[in-house]
XYZ file of C-alpha atoms in Angstrom:
322
model
C 125.970 111.678 83.162
C 123.788 114.482 81.555
C 123.157 114.129 77.824
C 122.175 117.193 75.862
C 121.025 117.169 72.323
C 120.541 120.664 70.847
C 118.498 121.493 67.664
C 116.610 124.997 68.277
C 114.972 126.731 71.068
C 111.196 127.001 71.499
C 108.161 124.936 72.018
C 107.012 122.065 70.057
C 105.483 122.636 66.598
C 103.460 120.447 64.288
C 104.446 119.834 60.867
C 101.523 118.170 58.948
C 100.733 115.105 60.971
C 103.949 115.211 62.951
C 104.982 117.032 66.134
C 108.510 118.292 66.657
C 109.339 118.813 70.260
C 111.801 121.626 71.018
C 112.235 121.055 74.841
C 111.968 117.295 75.416
C 113.308 115.808 78.589
C 114.196 112.016 78.520
C 114.383 110.543 82.110
C 115.970 107.070 82.609
C 117.148 104.813 85.367
C 120.919 104.355 84.994
C 120.658 101.483 87.659
C 118.058 99.455 85.551
C 118.484 96.071 84.323
C 121.136 95.792 81.427
C 121.924 99.370 81.330
C 125.691 98.950 81.594
C 125.798 97.024 78.422
C 123.452 96.810 75.531
C 120.925 99.165 77.054
C 123.152 102.150 77.518
C 123.766 101.995 73.761
C 119.883 101.858 72.981
C 119.579 104.920 75.185
C 122.219 106.790 73.174
C 120.776 105.376 69.808
C 117.314 106.513 70.865
C 118.655 110.026 71.400
C 120.305 110.003 67.991
C 117.023 109.125 66.419
C 115.207 111.737 68.147
C 117.743 114.270 67.138
C 117.615 113.213 63.608
C 113.931 113.813 63.511
C 114.306 117.217 64.712
C 113.632 117.031 68.329
C 115.597 118.873 71.056
C 116.508 116.477 74.004
C 117.944 116.765 77.318
C 118.608 113.320 78.965
C 118.499 113.190 82.650
C 119.518 110.027 84.841
C 117.742 109.522 88.111
C 120.115 109.678 91.020
C 118.227 106.959 92.994
C 114.935 105.170 93.600
C 111.801 107.151 93.759
C 113.290 110.374 92.104
C 112.109 110.326 88.755
C 108.697 111.879 89.735
C 110.246 114.884 91.148
C 112.518 115.353 88.183
C 109.545 115.054 85.905
C 107.670 117.722 88.051
C 110.516 120.069 87.929
C 111.392 119.827 84.425
C 107.657 120.423 83.343
C 107.627 123.498 85.596
C 110.781 124.741 83.757
C 109.215 124.556 80.373
C 109.473 121.114 79.020
C 107.125 120.466 76.075
C 107.291 116.640 76.584
C 108.636 114.320 79.197
C 109.943 110.896 77.946
C 110.241 107.904 80.288
C 112.807 105.468 78.930
C 112.749 102.198 80.831
C 110.276 99.735 82.287
C 106.784 100.028 83.868
C 108.346 101.008 87.263
C 110.263 103.988 85.662
C 107.170 105.055 83.745
C 105.154 105.004 86.919
C 107.576 107.201 88.769
C 107.565 109.743 85.882
C 103.963 109.678 85.562
C 103.534 110.581 89.305
C 105.405 113.714 88.495
C 103.028 114.793 85.777
C 99.591 114.165 87.244
C 97.279 117.205 86.626
C 99.975 118.796 84.145
C 99.206 119.578 80.668
C 102.662 118.276 79.657
C 102.549 114.934 77.914
C 104.212 111.848 78.851
C 105.940 109.753 76.083
C 107.198 106.190 76.759
C 110.179 104.424 75.441
C 109.874 100.908 76.578
C 112.896 99.260 77.843
C 111.960 97.234 80.894
C 111.245 93.494 81.919
C 107.443 93.441 80.875
C 106.571 96.770 79.200
C 102.985 96.357 79.926
C 102.020 99.926 79.110
C 103.857 99.853 75.860
C 102.265 96.764 74.671
C 98.856 97.987 75.743
C 98.852 101.202 73.687
C 100.586 99.562 70.652
C 104.146 100.874 70.945
C 105.607 97.595 71.605
C 108.934 96.707 73.418
C 111.345 98.451 71.205
C 112.999 101.684 72.693
C 114.544 102.911 69.662
C 111.604 102.100 67.379
C 109.596 104.047 69.663
C 111.845 106.952 69.570
C 111.743 106.985 65.870
C 108.001 107.208 65.974
C 107.649 109.917 68.525
C 106.619 112.581 66.179
C 103.589 110.503 64.984
C 102.136 110.073 68.455
C 98.895 112.007 69.437
C 98.053 113.253 72.977
C 95.331 111.343 74.871
C 94.067 112.586 78.188
C 93.431 109.702 80.478
C 92.303 108.738 84.034
C 94.867 107.213 86.398
C 94.332 105.113 89.659
C 95.390 106.581 93.248
C 96.389 104.063 95.899
C 96.183 104.870 99.757
C 97.994 101.998 101.577
C 98.803 101.704 105.231
C 101.965 103.878 106.284
C 102.556 104.891 102.776
C 102.272 108.096 100.792
C 99.335 108.116 98.268
C 100.690 106.941 94.901
C 99.224 107.177 91.470
C 99.259 104.333 88.962
C 98.532 103.991 85.327
C 97.925 100.301 84.806
C 96.793 98.167 87.799
C 96.780 97.572 91.554
C 97.174 94.008 92.795
C 96.779 92.533 96.153
C 97.454 89.028 97.687
C 99.412 86.405 95.672
C 100.870 88.548 92.869
C 101.709 91.418 95.169
C 103.555 88.957 97.682
C 105.656 87.765 94.579
C 106.566 91.479 93.571
C 107.364 92.189 97.238
C 109.749 89.344 97.695
C 111.363 89.252 94.170
C 115.165 89.419 94.359
C 116.259 92.959 92.927
C 119.770 91.564 91.897
C 118.153 88.600 90.072
C 115.491 90.818 88.394
C 118.370 93.174 87.174
C 120.178 89.980 85.765
C 117.629 87.909 84.422
C 114.213 89.833 84.144
C 111.058 87.750 84.229
C 112.977 84.809 85.777
C 113.252 86.596 89.132
C 109.374 86.635 89.271
C 109.086 82.880 88.642
C 111.549 82.135 91.382
C 109.716 84.473 93.772
C 106.461 82.720 92.634
C 107.925 79.203 93.353
C 108.739 80.183 96.875
C 105.061 81.670 97.305
C 103.715 78.547 95.930
C 104.067 76.668 99.181
C 102.615 79.409 101.464
C 98.872 79.263 102.430
C 97.388 82.412 101.044
C 95.383 84.905 103.444
C 91.836 85.864 102.363
C 91.526 89.296 101.422
C 88.109 91.252 101.906
C 87.297 93.452 98.823
C 84.543 96.137 99.210
C 83.112 98.391 96.472
C 80.002 100.156 97.463
C 77.387 97.394 98.374
C 79.511 94.728 96.691
C 81.904 92.531 98.931
C 83.796 89.428 98.132
C 86.979 87.652 99.206
C 89.918 86.463 97.250
C 93.605 85.545 97.532
C 94.380 87.321 94.366
C 92.784 90.483 93.513
C 93.499 92.724 90.361
C 92.063 96.105 89.763
C 93.252 96.922 86.166
C 92.989 99.841 83.670
C 94.774 97.450 81.084
C 94.126 94.169 79.530
C 97.793 93.048 79.407
C 99.274 91.490 82.600
C 103.023 90.991 82.949
C 103.619 91.292 79.112
C 102.284 87.727 79.023
C 98.620 87.148 79.107
C 95.367 89.187 78.899
C 93.616 88.785 82.096
C 91.286 91.846 82.481
C 89.885 91.827 78.998
C 87.145 94.293 79.814
C 89.797 96.920 81.116
C 90.371 99.972 79.074
C 92.562 103.193 79.551
C 89.834 105.001 77.767
C 87.455 104.451 80.605
C 87.177 106.226 83.979
C 87.197 102.983 85.938
C 88.744 99.564 86.989
C 88.026 96.224 85.675
C 88.368 94.005 88.824
C 89.202 90.335 89.122
C 89.048 88.177 92.154
C 90.405 84.627 92.179
C 90.169 82.519 95.339
C 92.540 79.654 96.382
C 93.961 79.428 99.810
C 96.629 77.018 98.356
C 98.442 78.259 95.144
C 98.399 74.968 93.490
C 94.693 75.660 93.174
C 95.634 78.547 90.547
C 96.378 75.920 88.060
C 92.784 75.359 87.310
C 92.561 78.931 86.105
C 95.574 78.799 83.953
C 93.677 77.589 80.626
C 91.116 80.379 81.029
C 93.943 82.966 81.732
C 96.003 82.148 78.708
C 93.175 82.039 76.273
C 91.698 85.433 77.452
C 88.576 84.073 79.134
C 89.493 84.532 82.948
C 86.826 86.915 83.387
C 84.264 84.335 82.192
C 85.495 81.529 84.612
C 82.560 80.738 86.861
C 84.842 80.685 89.965
C 86.284 84.283 89.276
C 84.578 87.298 90.677
C 84.449 90.360 88.147
C 83.178 93.830 88.542
C 83.677 97.237 87.321
C 83.994 100.098 89.639
C 85.738 103.578 90.441
C 86.670 102.681 93.967
C 87.783 99.680 96.082
C 88.721 98.956 99.582
C 90.958 96.044 100.567
C 91.407 94.583 103.907
C 93.493 91.487 105.272
C 93.028 89.177 108.198
C 93.987 90.533 111.520
C 97.512 89.819 112.364
C 98.448 88.890 108.649
C 100.618 91.044 106.300
C 99.174 91.205 102.951
C 101.002 93.295 100.316
C 99.781 95.516 97.506
C 101.548 96.213 94.098
C 100.914 98.986 91.486
C 102.276 98.707 87.962
C 104.479 95.842 89.007
C 106.058 97.561 92.005
C 105.790 97.009 95.629
C 103.592 99.667 97.023
C 102.873 98.767 100.743
C 100.531 96.615 102.613
C 96.752 96.349 103.567
C 94.514 97.875 104.549
C 94.256 100.005 101.273
C 92.079 101.643 99.070
C 92.300 102.745 95.370
C 90.126 105.322 93.485
C 90.003 106.673 89.967
C 91.262 110.060 89.160
C 89.635 111.324 85.913
C 91.293 113.659 83.486
C 94.643 113.305 85.214
C 97.423 112.646 82.646
C 98.184 113.444 78.971
C 99.730 110.193 77.480
C 101.148 110.156 73.985
C 99.780 107.273 72.010
C 99.880 105.980 68.354
C 97.133 107.487 66.202
C 95.267 104.279 65.940
C 94.924 103.632 69.646
C 91.337 103.337 70.770
C 91.712 102.392 74.493
């Protein structure tokens, strides 16, 4: 289904403190959780709000997994003055991959399970509220991460890369259950992982090397829309805040929970913390260790990640400091 909203032709224009877009493209995943019911109405209502504000919008559904990036790339080449990603962090990641090194800005209309990026920049979880505020947002050029994983194509990410325990959960989550119940699917997958001995991952950055069973290289403080783990992370910086937690048996993670939920995990004496622009991950021989980026399965180790500076223009609320 292609939804077109016409107003006038031309490029975006600024009116006082607002920007009106004349060729906005809204990309959404029609197979996403809840879209058959309430969420499809939210998509339509968001488009009406954009039209009321004076924006010209073409809404394009993705035909299948992994296609949003190419759609974004093509629409930017055709003259779109903004690309809007309506959905969860996975959809946003796909769309962003099509806009790396493009001057066309990315605007997010959160509508997923966790909405980490929306919470991080202060947009929140409301798709329709975000649509109504689009004209207020300002462009911010940011760095992104780039993942090289075994037997996978290189992949950019906006928020985080995780290896070990959390990546195993992401890799084994039931897609049907996720579509139906959201975060509950991750708790179910986590419960299954809880009884598996976790492999040790070697993490290397320059002269620094450590081992962990859960490693997170983050550009954002928010984790899973629930807690702030990497409190020193920032989208405004050209680097990762890295956290390494080590416990072969997942029951051992319990001792880290008070620090995690109080935002003090980086100060825990048993947690490794560093700040860097490049990391390498290796798992033990004969073991399969997974990696995730922005909450989506992204392959297995060995893998490396690096910062790509000045890579993407992201629309953020005026007060966002990173």
